[in-house]
XYZ file of C-alpha atoms in Angstrom:
508
model
C -29.224 -19.941 15.955
C -29.099 -22.851 18.390
C -32.913 -23.142 18.323
C -32.870 -23.306 14.517
C -30.226 -26.051 14.544
C -32.120 -27.969 17.213
C -35.312 -27.765 15.144
C -33.426 -28.968 12.049
C -32.142 -31.978 13.977
C -35.663 -32.913 15.094
C -37.074 -32.612 11.562
C -34.223 -34.336 9.705
C -33.130 -36.871 12.285
C -29.580 -37.297 13.555
C -28.033 -38.885 10.453
C -29.427 -36.428 7.893
C -28.733 -33.494 10.200
C -25.051 -34.436 10.493
C -24.769 -34.855 6.709
C -26.350 -31.455 6.143
C -24.019 -29.819 8.669
C -20.939 -31.377 7.088
C -22.041 -30.082 3.678
C -22.607 -26.557 4.989
C -21.665 -24.707 8.176
C -19.727 -27.474 9.934
C -17.858 -28.258 6.722
C -16.831 -24.621 6.341
C -15.512 -23.947 9.851
C -14.632 -27.377 11.334
C -12.043 -29.791 9.946
C -13.618 -33.069 11.047
C -14.721 -35.173 13.973
C -11.398 -36.596 15.187
C -7.650 -36.771 14.531
C -8.078 -39.198 11.634
C -10.929 -37.318 9.953
C -8.976 -34.048 9.831
C -5.909 -35.520 8.096
C -7.104 -34.900 4.483
C -7.780 -31.218 5.133
C -4.481 -30.776 6.967
C -2.637 -32.479 4.101
C -4.410 -30.313 1.516
C -3.530 -27.111 3.365
C 0.036 -28.323 3.848
C 0.369 -28.800 0.082
C -0.306 -25.075 -0.309
C 2.204 -24.134 2.404
C -0.412 -23.609 5.125
C 0.171 -25.225 8.521
C -2.266 -25.902 11.354
C -3.007 -24.848 14.906
C -5.136 -27.742 16.122
C -7.971 -26.799 18.444
C -10.358 -29.420 19.856
C -13.509 -27.279 19.936
C -15.901 -29.413 21.963
C -17.904 -27.532 24.588
C -20.301 -28.709 27.231
C -23.846 -27.863 26.176
C -25.114 -25.976 29.242
C -28.114 -23.756 29.806
C -27.392 -20.249 31.032
C -28.611 -21.198 34.510
C -26.329 -24.259 34.626
C -23.338 -22.214 33.468
C -23.974 -19.541 36.099
C -24.235 -22.135 38.879
C -21.002 -23.847 37.841
C -19.186 -20.527 37.686
C -20.333 -19.380 41.119
C -19.532 -22.762 42.684
C -16.032 -22.821 41.209
C -15.029 -19.174 41.668
C -16.024 -18.629 45.291
C -13.704 -20.036 47.971
C -14.788 -21.643 51.222
C -13.475 -18.638 53.150
C -15.603 -16.282 51.044
C -18.694 -18.413 51.532
C -18.243 -18.337 55.298
C -17.346 -14.659 55.522
C -20.372 -13.502 53.481
C -18.314 -10.967 51.540
C -16.264 -9.356 54.321
C -12.944 -10.593 52.881
C -11.798 -7.405 51.160
C -11.797 -8.639 47.586
C -12.083 -6.241 44.654
C -15.343 -6.552 42.760
C -13.602 -6.964 39.397
C -11.909 -10.141 40.625
C -14.960 -11.701 42.218
C -17.534 -13.884 40.508
C -20.855 -12.175 39.693
C -23.839 -14.303 38.835
C -25.119 -12.009 36.074
C -21.816 -12.633 34.246
C -21.437 -16.233 35.358
C -22.165 -17.512 31.855
C -18.878 -16.463 30.245
C -20.156 -17.435 26.787
C -22.301 -14.300 26.618
C -21.155 -11.836 23.963
C -18.138 -14.008 23.090
C -17.420 -15.214 19.571
C -14.912 -17.696 18.134
C -13.538 -18.725 21.539
C -14.218 -21.907 23.462
C -15.464 -21.590 27.030
C -14.776 -24.068 29.817
C -16.681 -24.326 33.091
C -15.141 -26.130 36.044
C -16.888 -29.321 37.140
C -14.275 -31.208 39.143
C -10.634 -32.277 39.077
C -11.427 -35.401 37.046
C -12.875 -33.227 34.274
C -9.719 -31.095 34.287
C -7.633 -34.254 33.895
C -9.850 -35.206 30.964
C -9.253 -31.799 29.336
C -5.519 -32.277 29.829
C -5.635 -35.679 28.102
C -7.546 -34.118 25.203
C -4.887 -31.407 24.883
C -2.168 -34.090 24.910
C -3.899 -35.882 22.015
C -4.108 -32.553 20.206
C -0.380 -31.949 20.748
C 0.464 -35.384 19.350
C -1.787 -34.804 16.332
C -0.163 -31.394 15.785
C 3.251 -33.049 15.544
C 2.319 -34.471 12.143
C 0.246 -31.575 10.851
C 3.034 -29.183 9.879
C 6.658 -28.319 10.551
C 6.865 -26.459 13.872
C 3.122 -26.910 14.348
C 1.038 -25.353 17.094
C -1.508 -26.645 19.564
C -3.854 -24.347 21.486
C -4.813 -24.624 25.163
C -6.910 -22.649 27.624
C -5.932 -22.290 31.271
C -9.545 -22.333 32.475
C -9.768 -25.925 31.213
C -6.968 -27.029 33.525
C -8.151 -26.057 36.981
C -10.526 -24.293 39.285
C -10.886 -20.665 38.091
C -11.031 -19.444 41.698
C -7.213 -19.552 41.743
C -6.924 -17.489 38.539
C -9.215 -14.821 39.970
C -7.327 -14.627 43.249
C -3.854 -14.650 41.735
C -4.891 -11.987 39.193
C -6.050 -9.719 41.991
C -2.768 -10.194 43.857
C -0.679 -9.361 40.772
C -2.731 -6.249 40.019
C -2.566 -4.981 43.614
C 1.206 -5.424 43.800
C 1.640 -3.564 40.518
C -0.671 -0.825 41.741
C 1.448 -0.535 44.899
C 4.572 -0.166 42.747
C 2.847 2.628 40.802
C 1.965 4.366 44.082
C 5.603 4.311 45.230
C 6.722 5.544 41.792
C 4.283 8.443 42.047
C 5.724 9.328 45.467
C 9.127 9.684 43.776
C 7.716 11.856 41.004
C 7.849 9.136 38.356
C 4.157 8.934 37.611
C 3.322 8.972 33.898
C 6.684 7.593 32.755
C 6.887 4.532 30.513
C 6.509 1.459 32.658
C 10.088 0.217 32.209
C 11.527 3.665 32.828
C 9.997 3.833 36.297
C 12.920 2.961 38.578
C 12.373 3.376 42.294
C 15.292 4.766 44.287
C 15.659 2.150 47.018
C 16.916 4.617 49.657
C 13.948 6.913 49.011
C 11.204 4.279 49.304
C 8.405 5.463 51.557
C 7.077 2.026 52.412
C 4.995 1.210 55.508
C 7.142 -0.534 58.133
C 6.019 -4.175 57.936
C 5.964 -4.166 54.130
C 9.345 -2.435 54.103
C 10.906 -5.310 56.074
C 9.759 -7.797 53.439
C 11.135 -5.640 50.644
C 14.487 -5.087 52.395
C 14.814 -8.834 53.014
C 14.313 -9.438 49.314
C 16.341 -6.707 47.644
C 19.797 -7.522 48.885
C 23.033 -8.331 47.145
C 22.664 -9.397 43.542
C 18.890 -8.732 43.552
C 19.415 -5.002 43.960
C 22.770 -4.818 42.212
C 24.899 -1.712 42.269
C 22.264 0.570 40.752
C 20.343 1.143 43.970
C 17.105 1.151 41.961
C 14.166 -1.210 41.559
C 12.101 -1.505 38.414
C 8.879 -3.408 37.845
C 10.674 -6.641 36.932
C 12.634 -6.582 40.198
C 9.425 -5.764 41.999
C 7.593 -8.749 40.526
C 10.179 -11.007 42.145
C 8.643 -10.221 45.519
C 5.858 -12.713 44.910
C 8.077 -15.563 43.737
C 9.515 -18.497 45.662
C 7.130 -18.850 48.585
C 6.830 -22.258 50.228
C 3.103 -22.827 49.758
C 1.174 -21.725 46.702
C -1.473 -20.096 48.890
C 1.307 -17.946 50.405
C 1.591 -16.254 47.021
C -1.805 -14.729 47.618
C -0.777 -11.859 49.891
C -1.250 -8.175 49.178
C 0.130 -4.933 50.637
C -2.263 -2.913 52.803
C -1.105 0.702 52.611
C -3.352 1.764 55.469
C -2.152 -0.801 58.026
C 1.389 -1.117 56.656
C 1.181 -4.901 56.657
C 1.241 -7.691 54.119
C -2.111 -9.413 54.385
C -3.522 -12.648 52.951
C -6.083 -12.089 50.236
C -8.425 -14.462 52.063
C -8.606 -15.413 55.711
C -7.687 -19.026 54.961
C -7.381 -21.718 52.299
C -8.549 -25.272 52.728
C -6.137 -28.154 52.113
C -8.214 -29.167 49.082
C -7.976 -25.657 47.614
C -4.201 -25.815 48.048
C -4.134 -29.174 46.256
C -6.323 -27.838 43.434
C -3.895 -24.967 42.829
C -0.958 -27.383 42.654
C -2.774 -29.706 40.277
C -3.429 -26.855 37.857
C 0.280 -26.033 37.758
C 1.159 -29.714 37.360
C -1.183 -30.075 34.366
C 0.429 -27.077 32.688
C 3.866 -28.630 33.260
C 2.739 -31.959 31.745
C 1.418 -30.236 28.613
C 4.585 -28.188 28.163
C 6.741 -31.328 28.415
C 4.578 -33.113 25.843
C 4.946 -30.111 23.514
C 8.744 -30.252 23.805
C 8.812 -34.026 23.240
C 6.637 -33.753 20.116
C 8.315 -30.694 18.606
C 5.086 -28.679 18.898
C 4.663 -25.084 20.012
C 2.038 -24.521 22.684
C -0.289 -21.546 22.223
C -1.870 -20.365 25.490
C -5.064 -18.519 24.559
C -6.031 -15.251 26.226
C -9.208 -15.010 28.286
C -11.165 -12.414 30.275
C -9.237 -9.594 31.983
C -10.162 -10.802 35.465
C -8.367 -14.091 34.694
C -5.683 -12.780 32.356
C -3.018 -11.411 34.768
C -2.713 -14.866 36.334
C -2.838 -16.642 32.960
C -0.096 -14.418 31.559
C 2.086 -14.805 34.640
C 1.771 -18.593 34.684
C 2.485 -18.707 30.941
C 5.547 -16.549 31.499
C 6.782 -18.973 34.161
C 6.478 -21.805 31.615
C 8.381 -19.705 29.066
C 11.224 -19.216 31.544
C 11.542 -22.995 31.908
C 10.826 -24.301 28.401
C 11.894 -21.472 26.051
C 15.626 -21.764 26.723
C 16.686 -22.835 23.219
C 13.706 -21.792 21.095
C 10.170 -20.479 21.687
C 7.970 -23.432 22.636
C 5.409 -21.623 24.812
C 3.548 -18.672 23.269
C 1.511 -16.173 25.277
C -1.423 -14.307 23.704
C -1.733 -10.515 23.886
C -5.133 -8.917 23.259
C -4.482 -5.560 21.642
C -7.920 -4.124 22.363
C -6.706 -3.755 25.967
C -5.376 -0.387 27.079
C -2.459 -2.048 28.879
C -1.425 -4.380 26.027
C 1.791 -2.554 25.120
C 2.942 -2.202 28.734
C 2.356 -5.908 29.391
C 4.137 -6.927 26.216
C 7.169 -4.670 26.701
C 7.669 -5.837 30.310
C 7.604 -9.498 29.261
C 10.013 -8.915 26.359
C 12.410 -7.112 28.696
C 12.322 -10.028 31.142
C 13.183 -12.444 28.301
C 16.193 -10.239 27.445
C 17.474 -10.150 31.016
C 17.089 -13.879 31.527
C 18.123 -14.885 27.968
C 15.144 -17.036 27.043
C 13.181 -16.971 23.790
C 10.072 -14.819 23.831
C 6.996 -16.120 21.970
C 3.775 -14.186 21.387
C 0.545 -14.345 19.478
C -1.028 -10.965 18.790
C -4.810 -10.762 18.478
C -7.268 -7.913 18.634
C -9.456 -9.771 21.148
C -12.605 -11.864 21.537
C -14.299 -10.581 24.695
C -14.922 -6.884 24.009
C -18.702 -6.681 24.418
C -18.712 -8.849 27.532
C -15.818 -6.919 29.106
C -17.399 -3.529 28.451
C -20.765 -4.577 29.822
C -19.259 -6.174 32.924
C -17.130 -3.103 33.712
C -20.130 -0.783 33.316
C -22.539 -2.855 35.406
C -20.181 -3.849 38.200
C -18.434 -0.494 38.355
C -14.745 -0.500 37.405
C -12.717 1.106 34.622
C -13.386 -0.203 31.131
C -10.191 -2.098 30.167
C -10.885 -1.845 26.412
C -9.530 0.779 24.019
C -12.191 3.369 23.141
C -12.574 2.491 19.445
C -11.440 0.190 16.652
C -8.842 2.637 15.346
C -7.109 2.871 18.729
C -7.064 -0.925 18.849
C -5.464 -0.986 15.388
C -2.811 1.488 16.558
C -2.153 -0.633 19.634
C -1.860 -3.786 17.512
C 0.632 -2.189 15.131
C 2.598 -0.649 18.011
C 2.929 -4.028 19.755
C 3.747 -5.766 16.487
C 6.451 -3.275 15.536
C 7.984 -3.636 19.014
C 8.274 -7.425 18.651
C 9.579 -7.164 15.083
C 12.305 -4.822 16.319
C 13.142 -7.332 19.043
C 13.349 -10.131 16.455
C 15.536 -7.930 14.262
C 17.795 -7.216 17.232
C 18.556 -10.765 18.400
C 16.498 -13.297 16.360
C 15.429 -15.074 19.584
C 11.835 -13.849 19.737
C 8.919 -15.094 17.623
C 5.471 -13.739 16.885
C 2.283 -15.011 15.304
C 0.346 -12.227 13.605
C -3.138 -13.629 14.198
C -5.275 -11.283 12.139
C -7.879 -11.251 9.378
C -7.076 -7.613 8.664
C -5.380 -7.222 5.275
C -3.856 -3.866 6.268
C -2.192 -5.491 9.272
C -0.758 -8.269 7.110
C 0.558 -5.706 4.615
C 2.028 -3.658 7.484
C 3.845 -6.765 8.740
C 5.237 -7.650 5.310
C 6.467 -4.080 4.783
C 8.207 -4.034 8.182
C 9.786 -7.430 7.546
C 11.106 -6.155 4.226
C 12.474 -2.962 5.818
C 14.231 -4.926 8.565
C 15.482 -7.717 6.317
C 13.537 -10.410 8.158
C 13.332 -13.450 5.916
C 10.231 -15.685 6.046
C 12.543 -18.731 6.054
C 13.813 -17.754 9.518
C 10.351 -18.675 10.852
C 10.388 -15.924 13.504
C 7.299 -14.253 12.070
C 4.240 -16.278 11.148
C 0.617 -15.528 10.354
C -2.613 -17.073 11.594
C -6.253 -17.085 10.477
C -9.294 -19.152 11.377
C -10.288 -22.102 9.210
C -12.960 -21.074 6.721
C -12.063 -17.391 6.852
C -9.745 -15.135 4.841
C -8.314 -17.796 2.551
C -7.374 -14.943 0.204
C -4.783 -13.985 2.879
C -3.645 -17.407 4.099
C -2.990 -19.253 0.859
C -1.079 -16.539 -1.050
C 1.155 -16.152 2.029
C 1.745 -19.902 2.131
C 2.476 -20.072 -1.600
C 4.933 -17.175 -1.228
C 6.883 -19.103 1.410
C 5.712 -17.300 4.543
C 4.901 -19.416 7.627
C 1.109 -19.259 7.878
C -1.271 -21.349 9.956
C -4.980 -21.980 10.097
C -6.660 -22.406 13.461
C -8.235 -25.798 12.825
C -11.207 -26.634 15.075
C -12.321 -30.252 15.155
C -14.741 -32.454 17.095
C -18.016 -34.420 16.768
C -20.832 -32.526 15.037
C -23.202 -32.381 17.999
C -20.495 -31.417 20.455
C -19.169 -28.463 18.471
C -22.609 -26.945 17.882
C -22.167 -24.412 20.741
C -18.963 -23.252 19.032
C -20.673 -23.132 15.625
C -23.581 -21.105 16.976
C -21.238 -18.373 18.072
C -19.469 -18.503 14.718
C -22.850 -17.894 13.096
C -23.268 -14.790 15.238
C -19.769 -13.710 14.266
C -20.710 -13.792 10.596
C -22.573 -10.514 11.018
C -19.287 -8.827 11.903
C -17.317 -10.287 8.991
C -19.771 -9.789 6.151
C -17.526 -7.225 4.481
C -14.696 -9.747 4.488
C -16.867 -12.511 3.057
C -18.196 -10.187 0.340
C -14.601 -9.539 -0.665
C -13.892 -13.296 -0.682
C -16.913 -13.911 -2.916
C -15.736 -11.220 -5.308
C -12.236 -12.723 -5.469
C -13.640 -16.226 -6.015
C -15.891 -14.989 -8.806
C -12.997 -13.232 -10.565
C -10.759 -16.309 -10.248
C -13.478 -18.612 -11.595
C -14.010 -16.280 -14.537
C -10.240 -16.185 -15.215
C -9.955 -19.987 -15.208
C -12.919 -20.436 -17.527
C -11.483 -17.907 -19.961
C -8.014 -19.524 -19.890
C -9.263 -23.129 -19.873
C -7.606 -23.859 -16.535
C -10.508 -25.046 -14.395
C -8.440 -27.095 -11.927
C -5.483 -25.623 -10.065
C -2.466 -27.570 -8.833
C -0.222 -26.390 -6.033
C 3.294 -25.383 -6.977
C 4.581 -26.828 -3.681
């Protein structure tokens, strides 16, 4: 697709090429080149009750070789380079050159590659502009961000591995107490029965005292997660339990001062964006990414929720329901929001990285994290959705965006809302679709008074071409949906011609 577009540009010249794109593919899926150019479309959608999730969709135009080099340079620490692989990292959470180009097999999701700290600051400034533009786009608007744009991905890989290893250690201790196979929040370790290696046991005993342990004498996964909080240096977070030696060990032999500073800067950028969102009355949507980054992304998002979601949900995390562990992750986070009395916010998606994730797991040699088929993903989506709807029904503090182009899922949501008496005016349940897709879902919802939002990509024509190329590939997977849209458009046109009502005015 990219080659065809490049050829068109050479034949037509820059000016004609841009005009052609705006009349066709770009005009269908992208709102405009900048904050001013997108205002007419945003206003038009708003008139029909459809809000916006602004998404600056510019990507660096890199060759595969350039992308792979950037990924390897930014995901491998100095300690790893010097040790030549003898730091005992898990292969899932290490960079692999054959999957260094994270754009491969990914559709409708921007991809960022780390260049330097200045570039990350530039991304942050772009997100700030997007937040400010979102403030005028709709009531309680959204702005989308990606964590990989805000810092060196090396930290996300390392922190993800730490989180997974600690959770795995918890599961091992639960199995020792005969609690294997129970629902994740029902697994409560009896503190007096813990069979923990000596050095690790000292750390745990130092932590679980007084109010931390309470009178129950048990530890669940949320208590357990507290073990990796509140350390003096960020790099001190990156320690893991070694069952064989009985010691807590650093993930890597050492961290350079610059690596420590890079980690802090990433957290600082996230804090800046969250504060701008609060100041502008905008909700911040943290997009999901690959599973080897996602544990860290979710945990850092959760930490922002704890700080900024005190009164209402400002920070939203994204849950990919094609993952086998989606429900467990969601239910643990909801339970934490209950215990700490902050407002949970979630976007539910099916997921954008399936083919890449499956291929990477098969080639590198770890368990496929994806549900076995589309139907199991649908069941997972509806299970997660029903869980959040029940939480909303219980205390009205949680919020969810049902980000789906699936009509059955939208109908399922509306039926559950009706059963539970959840009014659309409460704004706890909203819907989301991509610009240029499934208007037959978005606009009727908006006209009926339901909070519904379009993901609105924008950016200069040439700079969003990488994004558009992947959208072209995506079209193959949505042909059934577009055939249905064409049929609906044809029927509506025929109705208007027969009734003499060619032009339609919004009732809003």
